Tab-separated table of C-alpha atoms in Angstrom:
chain	number	residue	atom	x	y	z
A	1	MET	CA	102.415	46.466	75.935
A	2	ILE	CA	104.100	43.014	75.925
A	3	GLY	CA	106.121	42.897	72.758
A	4	ALA	CA	107.878	45.665	70.828
A	5	GLY	CA	107.196	44.310	67.376
A	6	SER	CA	105.148	45.901	64.630
A	7	GLY	CA	101.958	45.641	66.773
A	8	GLY	CA	103.358	46.448	70.125
A	9	TYR	CA	105.513	49.390	69.397
A	10	VAL	CA	102.942	51.136	67.048
A	11	ALA	CA	100.328	50.648	69.655
A	12	ALA	CA	102.581	52.132	72.346
A	13	ILE	CA	103.258	55.163	70.332
A	14	LYS	CA	99.680	55.723	69.460
A	15	ALA	CA	98.673	55.272	73.140
A	16	ALA	CA	101.211	57.781	74.130
A	17	GLN	CA	100.017	60.256	71.502
A	18	LEU	CA	96.510	59.892	72.895
A	19	GLY	CA	97.728	60.773	76.418
A	20	LEU	CA	98.250	57.402	78.100
A	21	ARG	CA	101.207	56.427	80.220
A	22	VAL	CA	102.863	53.554	78.507
A	23	ALA	CA	105.562	50.971	79.083
A	24	VAL	CA	106.720	48.323	76.615
A	25	ILE	CA	108.268	44.997	77.647
A	26	GLU	CA	110.443	43.257	75.046
A	27	ASN	CA	112.840	40.302	75.640
A	28	ARG	CA	114.626	40.571	72.355
A	29	GLU	CA	115.156	43.495	69.954
A	30	VAL	CA	112.609	46.131	69.236
A	31	GLY	CA	110.935	45.687	65.917
A	32	GLY	CA	110.030	42.098	66.520
A	33	THR	CA	110.119	39.381	63.832
A	34	CYS	CA	109.329	41.729	60.984
A	35	LEU	CA	112.365	43.884	61.452
A	36	ASN	CA	114.836	41.422	62.722
A	37	ARG	CA	113.975	37.942	61.416
A	38	GLY	CA	111.303	38.523	58.755
A	39	CYS	CA	110.147	41.122	56.353
A	40	ILE	CA	113.150	43.512	56.386
A	41	PRO	CA	116.098	41.153	56.275
A	42	THR	CA	114.368	38.849	53.778
A	43	LYS	CA	113.555	41.766	51.528
A	44	THR	CA	117.076	43.243	51.736
A	45	LEU	CA	118.603	39.975	50.625
A	46	LEU	CA	115.913	39.614	47.888
A	47	HIS	CA	116.828	43.004	46.614
A	48	ALA	CA	120.502	42.143	46.343
A	49	ALA	CA	119.831	38.694	44.745
A	50	GLN	CA	117.462	40.312	42.104
A	51	LEU	CA	119.964	42.901	41.237
A	52	PHE	CA	122.570	40.235	40.767
A	53	ALA	CA	120.203	38.163	38.580
A	54	GLU	CA	119.402	41.315	36.514
A	55	ALA	CA	122.980	42.173	36.070
A	56	GLN	CA	123.667	38.815	34.416
A	57	ALA	CA	121.014	39.798	31.783
A	58	PHE	CA	122.536	43.266	31.127
A	59	ASP	CA	123.564	42.377	27.603
A	60	ALA	CA	119.956	42.458	26.703
A	61	ILE	CA	119.819	46.236	27.453
A	62	GLY	CA	123.299	47.130	26.074
A	63	LEU	CA	125.248	46.938	29.191
A	64	HIS	CA	128.320	44.830	29.689
A	65	VAL	CA	129.816	43.601	33.093
A	66	ASP	CA	132.751	41.215	33.248
A	67	GLY	CA	133.165	38.802	36.073
A	68	ILE	CA	130.178	39.680	38.095
A	69	SER	CA	129.882	37.859	41.452
A	70	TYR	CA	128.420	38.193	44.964
A	71	ASP	CA	129.835	38.337	48.395
A	72	ILE	CA	127.297	36.782	50.758
A	73	SER	CA	128.966	38.131	53.844
A	74	ALA	CA	128.809	41.684	52.400
A	75	MET	CA	125.057	41.061	51.551
A	76	HIS	CA	124.373	40.167	55.127
A	77	ARG	CA	126.384	43.133	56.532
A	78	ARG	CA	124.143	45.332	54.295
A	79	LYS	CA	121.079	43.585	55.681
A	80	ASP	CA	122.294	44.087	59.271
A	81	GLU	CA	122.983	47.838	58.542
A	82	VAL	CA	119.287	48.209	57.307
A	83	ILE	CA	118.045	46.420	60.481
A	84	GLU	CA	120.112	48.424	62.974
A	85	LYS	CA	119.226	51.776	61.372
A	86	LEU	CA	115.414	50.864	61.554
A	87	ARG	CA	115.829	49.538	65.094
A	88	ALA	CA	117.566	52.641	66.217
A	89	GLY	CA	114.667	54.680	64.789
A	90	ILE	CA	112.137	52.807	66.705
A	91	GLU	CA	114.031	53.126	69.990
A	92	ASN	CA	114.309	56.950	69.359
A	93	LEU	CA	110.549	57.131	68.655
A	94	LEU	CA	109.741	55.224	71.964
A	95	LYS	CA	112.023	57.668	73.864
A	96	ALA	CA	110.632	60.663	72.132
A	97	ASN	CA	107.088	59.723	73.114
A	98	LYS	CA	108.169	59.126	76.693
A	99	ILE	CA	107.570	55.405	76.562
A	100	GLU	CA	109.404	53.329	79.080
A	101	LEU	CA	111.154	50.405	77.305
A	102	ILE	CA	111.847	47.416	79.590
A	103	ASN	CA	114.178	44.729	78.361
A	104	GLY	CA	112.990	41.491	79.882
A	105	THR	CA	110.551	38.552	79.765
A	106	ALA	CA	107.024	39.382	80.794
A	107	THR	CA	104.702	36.932	82.645
A	108	ILE	CA	101.097	38.016	83.300
A	109	ILE	CA	100.203	36.775	86.838
A	110	ALA	CA	96.855	38.565	87.285
A	111	PRO	CA	94.445	40.786	85.145
A	112	HIS	CA	96.409	43.973	86.092
A	113	ASN	CA	99.812	42.575	87.121
A	114	ILE	CA	102.865	41.532	85.228
A	115	SER	CA	106.130	40.058	86.496
A	116	VAL	CA	109.159	40.916	84.407
A	117	LYS	CA	112.410	39.027	84.468
A	118	THR	CA	115.348	41.383	83.587
A	119	ALA	CA	119.057	41.128	83.685
A	120	ASP	CA	118.900	42.820	87.103
A	121	GLY	CA	116.323	40.465	88.556
A	122	ALA	CA	112.572	40.356	88.637
A	123	LYS	CA	110.139	43.219	89.232
A	124	GLU	CA	106.325	43.591	89.214
A	125	LEU	CA	104.284	46.128	87.160
A	126	THR	CA	100.629	47.018	87.480
A	127	ALA	CA	98.543	48.409	84.654
A	128	ASP	CA	94.965	49.317	83.847
A	129	HIS	CA	95.224	47.702	80.427
A	130	ILE	CA	97.661	44.963	79.166
A	131	LEU	CA	98.101	44.493	75.438
A	132	ILE	CA	99.684	41.171	74.272
A	133	ALA	CA	101.608	41.515	71.060
A	134	THR	CA	104.238	38.755	71.370
A	135	GLY	CA	104.173	37.681	67.755
A	136	SER	CA	105.045	34.272	66.371
A	137	LYS	CA	107.863	31.834	65.715
A	138	PRO	CA	108.643	29.358	63.094
A	139	ALA	CA	106.462	26.230	63.223
A	140	ARG	CA	108.411	22.845	63.217
A	141	PRO	CA	106.495	19.824	61.835
A	142	PRO	CA	106.870	16.311	63.397
A	143	ILE	CA	109.301	15.135	60.773
A	144	GLU	CA	112.154	12.919	61.555
A	145	GLY	CA	115.519	14.496	61.109
A	146	LEU	CA	114.648	18.144	61.934
A	147	ASP	CA	117.415	18.258	64.557
A	148	LEU	CA	120.160	17.536	61.930
A	149	PRO	CA	122.817	20.044	61.262
A	150	ASN	CA	121.865	22.344	58.396
A	151	VAL	CA	118.137	21.715	58.800
A	152	VAL	CA	117.070	25.263	59.565
A	153	THR	CA	114.058	27.569	60.005
A	154	SER	CA	113.896	30.968	58.351
A	155	ASP	CA	115.223	32.629	61.549
A	156	GLU	CA	118.360	30.498	61.359
A	157	LEU	CA	118.890	30.824	57.598
A	158	LEU	CA	118.834	34.511	57.824
A	159	SER	CA	121.629	34.390	60.365
A	160	LEU	CA	124.024	32.351	58.182
A	161	SER	CA	126.072	35.373	57.115
A	162	ASN	CA	128.954	33.529	55.529
A	163	GLN	CA	127.254	30.422	53.994
A	164	VAL	CA	125.203	29.823	50.972
A	165	TYR	CA	123.649	26.347	50.506
A	166	GLN	CA	124.325	25.483	46.893
A	167	ARG	CA	121.598	22.805	46.995
A	168	LEU	CA	118.641	23.889	49.080
A	169	VAL	CA	115.398	21.956	49.799
A	170	ILE	CA	112.559	24.187	50.926
A	171	ILE	CA	109.754	22.356	52.783
A	172	GLY	CA	106.717	24.534	52.318
A	173	GLY	CA	105.569	26.497	49.153
A	174	GLY	CA	103.810	29.249	50.956
A	175	VAL	CA	104.937	32.941	51.145
A	176	ILE	CA	108.120	32.278	53.104
A	177	GLY	CA	109.162	29.270	50.969
A	178	VAL	CA	108.742	30.985	47.500
A	179	GLU	CA	110.558	34.181	48.702
A	180	PHE	CA	113.550	32.166	49.910
A	181	ALA	CA	113.391	30.095	46.687
A	182	SER	CA	113.659	33.338	44.704
A	183	VAL	CA	116.562	34.545	46.719
A	184	PHE	CA	118.683	31.375	46.396
A	185	ASN	CA	117.770	30.705	42.831
A	186	ALA	CA	118.832	34.182	41.841
A	187	LEU	CA	122.173	33.446	43.515
A	188	GLY	CA	122.622	30.421	41.268
A	189	CYS	CA	121.691	27.761	43.750
A	190	THR	CA	119.793	24.531	42.990
A	191	VAL	CA	116.484	25.017	44.675
A	192	THR	CA	113.731	22.362	45.271
A	193	VAL	CA	110.457	23.302	46.815
A	194	VAL	CA	108.308	20.543	48.383
A	195	GLU	CA	104.667	21.590	49.125
A	196	ALA	CA	101.971	19.494	50.586
A	197	MET	CA	99.123	21.195	48.863
A	198	GLU	CA	98.372	20.775	45.252
A	199	ARG	CA	99.920	24.246	44.284
A	200	VAL	CA	102.383	26.785	45.648
A	201	LEU	CA	100.770	29.663	47.377
A	202	PRO	CA	97.624	27.624	47.983
A	203	ALA	CA	95.862	30.508	49.665
A	204	MET	CA	96.300	32.921	46.708
A	205	ASP	CA	94.478	33.412	43.598
A	206	ARG	CA	94.896	30.207	41.421
A	207	GLU	CA	96.159	32.125	38.412
A	208	ILE	CA	98.776	33.814	40.517
A	209	SER	CA	100.068	30.541	41.990
A	210	GLN	CA	100.069	28.852	38.600
A	211	ASN	CA	101.907	31.702	36.980
A	212	LEU	CA	104.498	31.998	39.713
A	213	ALA	CA	105.129	28.087	39.520
A	214	MET	CA	105.637	28.433	35.812
A	215	ILE	CA	108.093	31.370	36.155
A	216	LEU	CA	110.107	29.584	38.985
A	217	LYS	CA	110.201	26.337	36.995
A	218	LYS	CA	111.497	28.344	33.854
A	219	ARG	CA	114.259	29.783	36.076
A	220	GLY	CA	115.274	26.222	37.263
A	221	VAL	CA	113.453	25.826	40.481
A	222	VAL	CA	112.084	22.313	40.928
A	223	ILE	CA	108.669	22.167	42.440
A	224	HIS	CA	106.895	19.066	44.021
A	225	THR	CA	103.282	19.679	44.935
A	226	GLY	CA	100.966	17.313	46.704
A	227	ALA	CA	103.977	15.985	48.511
A	228	GLN	CA	104.349	14.645	51.969
A	229	VAL	CA	107.737	14.664	53.615
A	230	GLN	CA	108.598	11.529	55.427
A	231	GLN	CA	111.978	12.168	56.939
A	232	ILE	CA	115.308	13.903	56.471
A	233	VAL	CA	118.495	11.849	56.763
A	234	GLN	CA	122.172	12.407	56.574
A	235	ALA	CA	124.122	10.158	54.341
A	236	ASP	CA	127.343	10.301	52.365
A	237	GLY	CA	128.123	13.816	53.630
A	238	GLU	CA	124.699	15.289	52.502
A	239	LEU	CA	121.232	15.663	53.531
A	240	GLN	CA	118.544	13.745	51.877
A	241	CYS	CA	114.867	14.768	51.958
A	242	LYS	CA	112.489	11.842	51.486
A	243	PHE	CA	108.950	12.412	50.501
A	244	THR	CA	106.032	10.919	48.554
A	245	ASP	CA	104.006	12.469	45.815
A	246	LYS	CA	101.978	11.361	42.914
A	247	ASN	CA	104.930	9.597	41.423
A	248	GLY	CA	105.579	7.656	44.491
A	249	GLU	CA	108.680	7.833	46.841
A	250	GLN	CA	111.165	10.601	46.012
A	251	THR	CA	114.640	11.605	47.442
A	252	VAL	CA	116.296	14.900	46.952
A	253	ALA	CA	119.895	15.529	48.098
A	254	ALA	CA	120.710	18.858	49.614
A	255	ASP	CA	123.432	20.895	51.530
A	256	GLY	CA	120.601	22.527	53.495
A	257	VAL	CA	116.878	22.029	54.290
A	258	LEU	CA	114.660	25.001	55.044
A	259	ILE	CA	111.598	24.359	57.143
A	260	ALA	CA	109.005	26.916	55.922
A	261	ILE	CA	105.603	25.532	56.741
A	262	GLY	CA	104.499	28.752	58.571
A	263	ARG	CA	104.574	30.226	61.952
A	264	LYS	CA	102.958	29.640	65.250
A	265	PRO	CA	101.906	31.997	68.180
A	266	ASN	CA	104.670	32.870	70.565
A	267	THR	CA	103.174	32.464	74.087
A	268	ASP	CA	106.370	31.253	75.911
A	269	GLU	CA	106.473	32.172	79.548
A	270	LEU	CA	103.522	34.563	78.936
A	271	PHE	CA	101.125	33.353	81.637
A	272	SER	CA	101.768	32.209	85.152
A	273	ASN	CA	100.585	28.918	86.596
A	274	GLY	CA	97.615	30.735	88.272
A	275	PHE	CA	96.562	32.898	85.363
A	276	THR	CA	95.581	32.284	81.703
A	277	VAL	CA	93.236	33.594	79.004
A	278	LYS	CA	91.039	31.589	76.594
A	279	MET	CA	93.236	29.785	73.989
A	280	ASN	CA	92.493	27.883	70.837
A	281	ARG	CA	95.203	25.664	69.367
A	282	GLY	CA	97.840	27.876	70.798
A	283	SER	CA	96.372	31.199	69.691
A	284	ILE	CA	94.862	33.738	72.086
A	285	VAL	CA	91.083	34.041	71.416
A	286	VAL	CA	89.950	37.691	70.996
A	287	ASP	CA	86.687	39.346	70.019
A	288	ASP	CA	86.287	41.955	67.289
A	289	ARG	CA	87.700	44.661	69.694
A	290	PHE	CA	90.756	42.403	70.426
A	291	CYS	CA	89.604	41.778	73.970
A	292	THR	CA	90.407	38.529	75.599
A	293	ASP	CA	88.012	36.926	78.027
A	294	VAL	CA	89.807	38.686	80.883
A	295	GLU	CA	88.688	42.241	81.249
A	296	GLY	CA	91.569	44.694	80.618
A	297	VAL	CA	93.680	42.195	78.616
A	298	TYR	CA	93.937	42.577	74.861
A	299	ALA	CA	95.860	40.731	72.151
A	300	ILE	CA	96.850	41.585	68.636
A	301	GLY	CA	98.865	40.298	65.588
A	302	ASP	CA	100.346	36.786	65.133
A	303	VAL	CA	99.691	35.702	68.656
A	304	THR	CA	95.919	35.586	67.764
A	305	SER	CA	94.440	33.435	65.153
A	306	GLY	CA	94.118	36.401	62.596
A	307	ILE	CA	96.142	37.231	59.489
A	308	GLN	CA	99.934	37.075	60.224
A	309	LEU	CA	101.100	40.260	58.631
A	310	ALA	CA	103.120	43.076	60.139
A	311	HIS	CA	100.901	45.863	58.756
A	312	VAL	CA	97.852	44.090	60.137
A	313	ALA	CA	99.322	44.019	63.657
A	314	SER	CA	100.145	47.665	63.403
A	315	ALA	CA	96.650	48.621	62.360
A	316	GLN	CA	95.181	46.430	65.119
A	317	GLY	CA	97.476	48.022	67.668
A	318	ILE	CA	96.399	51.533	66.659
A	319	CYS	CA	92.643	50.488	67.039
A	320	VAL	CA	93.220	49.008	70.433
A	321	ALA	CA	95.141	52.177	71.658
A	322	GLU	CA	92.074	54.252	70.275
A	323	GLN	CA	89.706	52.126	72.019
A	324	ILE	CA	91.381	52.211	75.313
A	325	SER	CA	91.567	56.022	75.047
A	326	GLY	CA	87.893	56.223	74.370
A	327	CYS	CA	88.177	57.111	70.658
A	328	GLN	CA	86.502	55.348	67.759
A	329	PRO	CA	88.850	53.199	65.729
A	330	THR	CA	89.968	55.042	62.571
A	331	ILE	CA	91.231	52.087	60.425
A	332	ARG	CA	89.129	49.643	58.360
A	333	LEU	CA	90.588	46.184	59.395
A	334	ASP	CA	88.417	44.156	56.863
A	335	VAL	CA	90.458	45.373	53.847
A	336	VAL	CA	93.935	43.773	53.999
A	337	PRO	CA	96.426	43.919	51.209
A	338	SER	CA	98.759	40.960	51.081
A	339	CYS	CA	102.176	41.137	49.387
A	340	ILE	CA	104.831	38.612	48.267
A	341	TYR	CA	108.175	39.893	47.220
A	342	THR	CA	109.065	37.444	44.500
A	343	ASN	CA	110.119	38.627	40.977
A	344	PRO	CA	107.544	39.580	39.727
A	345	GLU	CA	106.037	40.888	42.934
A	346	ILE	CA	102.600	39.646	43.924
A	347	ALA	CA	99.853	41.695	45.727
A	348	VAL	CA	96.267	40.978	46.515
A	349	VAL	CA	93.424	42.725	48.329
A	350	GLY	CA	89.681	42.162	48.691
A	351	ILE	CA	88.083	39.046	47.063
A	352	SER	CA	89.034	37.236	43.906
A	353	ALA	CA	86.726	35.910	41.206
A	354	ASP	CA	87.037	32.401	42.775
A	355	ASP	CA	85.965	33.757	46.171
A	356	ALA	CA	83.039	35.621	44.583
A	357	LYS	CA	82.028	32.390	42.796
A	358	ALA	CA	82.007	30.473	45.999
A	359	GLN	CA	79.931	33.090	47.577
A	360	GLY	CA	77.410	33.017	44.671
A	361	ARG	CA	78.138	36.603	43.986
A	362	ALA	CA	77.477	38.171	40.504
A	363	ILE	CA	80.687	39.942	39.415
A	364	LYS	CA	82.527	41.349	36.349
A	365	THR	CA	86.205	41.244	35.976
A	366	GLY	CA	88.920	43.258	34.115
A	367	LYS	CA	92.350	42.068	33.318
A	368	PHE	CA	95.400	43.569	31.634
A	369	ILE	CA	98.576	41.737	30.635
A	370	LEU	CA	101.647	43.940	31.201
A	371	SER	CA	103.431	42.664	28.073
A	372	ALA	CA	101.683	45.756	26.381
A	373	ASN	CA	102.821	48.132	29.174
A	374	GLY	CA	105.692	50.551	28.220
A	375	LYS	CA	107.301	50.606	31.646
A	376	SER	CA	107.270	46.916	31.947
A	377	LEU	CA	109.009	46.535	28.633
A	378	ILE	CA	111.516	49.289	29.402
A	379	GLU	CA	112.516	47.503	32.492
A	380	ASN	CA	112.724	44.099	30.889
A	381	GLN	CA	110.112	42.641	33.219
A	382	ASP	CA	108.671	39.137	33.045
A	383	ARG	CA	105.017	38.730	31.955
A	384	GLY	CA	102.663	39.895	34.458
A	385	PHE	CA	98.973	41.051	35.009
A	386	VAL	CA	96.560	43.145	36.830
A	387	LYS	CA	93.097	41.727	37.524
A	388	LEU	CA	90.204	43.583	39.042
A	389	VAL	CA	86.940	42.224	40.491
A	390	PHE	CA	83.761	44.481	40.498
A	391	ASP	CA	80.181	43.851	41.717
A	392	ALA	CA	78.039	43.179	38.633
A	393	GLU	CA	75.144	45.345	39.847
A	394	THR	CA	76.721	48.180	41.749
A	395	ASP	CA	79.954	48.451	39.714
A	396	VAL	CA	81.884	48.799	43.027
A	397	ILE	CA	85.403	47.281	43.200
A	398	LEU	CA	85.525	44.193	45.434
A	399	GLY	CA	89.126	42.988	44.918
A	400	ALA	CA	92.382	43.118	43.029
A	401	GLN	CA	95.025	40.560	42.088
A	402	LEU	CA	98.387	41.777	40.880
A	403	MET	CA	101.476	39.940	39.604
A	404	CYS	CA	103.878	42.437	38.269
A	405	ALA	CA	106.713	44.784	38.971
A	406	ARG	CA	105.832	47.333	41.729
A	407	ALA	CA	102.675	45.251	42.629
A	408	THR	CA	103.425	45.666	46.293
A	409	ASP	CA	103.113	49.573	45.755
A	410	LEU	CA	100.291	49.505	43.206
A	411	VAL	CA	97.976	47.594	45.606
A	412	SER	CA	97.613	50.525	47.942
A	413	GLU	CA	95.648	52.491	45.268
A	414	LEU	CA	93.332	49.549	44.892
A	415	SER	CA	92.998	49.144	48.720
A	416	THR	CA	91.898	52.761	48.994
A	417	ALA	CA	89.436	52.152	46.234
A	418	ILE	CA	87.925	49.178	47.997
A	419	VAL	CA	87.729	51.007	51.388
A	420	ASN	CA	85.976	53.982	49.791
A	421	LYS	CA	83.670	51.759	47.555
A	422	LEU	CA	84.775	53.310	44.392
A	423	THR	CA	83.152	52.219	41.090
A	424	ALA	CA	84.782	51.199	37.915
A	425	THR	CA	83.670	54.448	36.432
A	426	GLN	CA	85.263	56.482	39.128
A	427	LEU	CA	88.560	54.498	38.772
A	428	ALA	CA	88.478	54.941	34.981
A	429	ALA	CA	88.068	58.746	35.565
A	430	VAL	CA	91.722	59.085	36.899
A	431	ILE	CA	94.511	60.079	34.534
A	432	ARG	CA	97.509	57.951	35.453
A	433	PRO	CA	100.940	59.145	34.126
A	434	HIS	CA	102.691	57.481	31.353
A	435	PRO	CA	104.951	55.555	31.261
A	436	THR	CA	104.219	53.875	34.535
A	437	PHE	CA	103.045	50.576	35.899
A	438	THR	CA	99.931	52.282	37.237
A	439	GLU	CA	98.703	52.517	33.741
A	440	ALA	CA	97.777	48.803	34.008
A	441	VAL	CA	95.149	49.715	36.552
A	442	THR	CA	93.404	52.007	33.963
A	443	GLU	CA	93.639	49.269	31.297
A	444	ALA	CA	92.154	46.644	33.594
A	445	VAL	CA	89.326	48.911	34.528
A	446	GLU	CA	88.595	49.575	30.796
A	447	ASP	CA	88.623	45.845	30.202
A	448	THR	CA	85.302	45.594	32.294
A	449	GLY	CA	83.490	47.483	29.641
A	450	ASP	CA	84.210	48.060	25.927
A	451	GLY	CA	87.694	46.761	26.297
A	452	SER	CA	91.182	47.995	27.075
A	453	ILE	CA	92.854	50.523	24.738
A	454	HIS	CA	96.057	48.595	24.577
A	455	SER	CA	94.709	45.105	24.428
A	456	MET	CA	93.409	43.208	21.384
A	457	PRO	CA	89.668	43.525	20.936
A	458	ARG	CA	87.619	40.778	22.607
A	459	ARG	CA	85.822	38.312	20.487
A	460	ARG	CA	82.072	39.083	20.400
């Protein structure tokens, strides 16, 4: 395995459990981007920032706190503690499964041969199978001024343990951009998001992106969509981000600029001059079994052109380990939940109503607004919703879009339902406890028929 991130280390453990002899090569920390520079550190800071924002609204629930403030250095120390604990756990798991962990940079020199540069020099390994799981790194667009001080990627921003940009411009309104916007907005910073597409989260359900934009704007985040950044300059002791949108040329002043336009495959030093695999725009090309065009060489996760999610890489890694061991893959890779940890949380799985319409597919939908959900009111949550999509003929669930508290947990039930092709009738047959957010699923299912119990009657 080349790479000890979410794909590599999970694949390694599964392969070892199935009786294979396994080595993992990693030139940085185990856990990869997700653990060290992505999911875990971002969500740890998000959790702290959201608690800080909630504490400022304590009066609404009868609590009083004087002089509340935050310590950014302490927040980062907590983030580092979480990372180190999880990293140690992975290292212990690799050791317990008798997997050799090699700290070094791997270069594939032949179909079964890898050269590894380590602190002690170079050595060569041979293997029957090679799995590439080297992940991705932040993409940097060709914008003038990206090399200026305080113009950073998400990797660099997460390492600024003693600094908060009081004025932050975020270039990119995708998942990374809106999550960081949520963090810094909650900490009281002035945040501006500049997105090239016509809406933030352009790959998401339209209603979700529109609702999130409305909520962020209400909280003070300035959003420019359909905007093309021209350059970043430094003048009068500040950064100035210059862009054009429907209103013409615009300039926003900032203390820091975050480049959050996405990530690109990490293939640095991966292939020798005499060896390569088929590539497409920087991504490794694989078939539906994650085989490259070279026999015995596989690739999973962000380094391919598939979905860039940690849990997807892990699932792919398990499937490859099972295939190599002669087993049938046990995971459905076509049903992928996607989560965004804003406040409220966002989670989607399967197809949306817009997707179905584009496919010419007959559907019925059910929707429940959580303003009538007891747990949502108890926890003083913002307006949210659960929307479900069913096949009109078979009644089988096809997709779910959630924007509410605990959405990232609720989506697993709906993913299970899609994998098992459950119908609205079967979902409605489940008693969900009260008061919980899960009751919204029941209400959304009921809305596909006679109507939800806790929603106003539909006009007929």
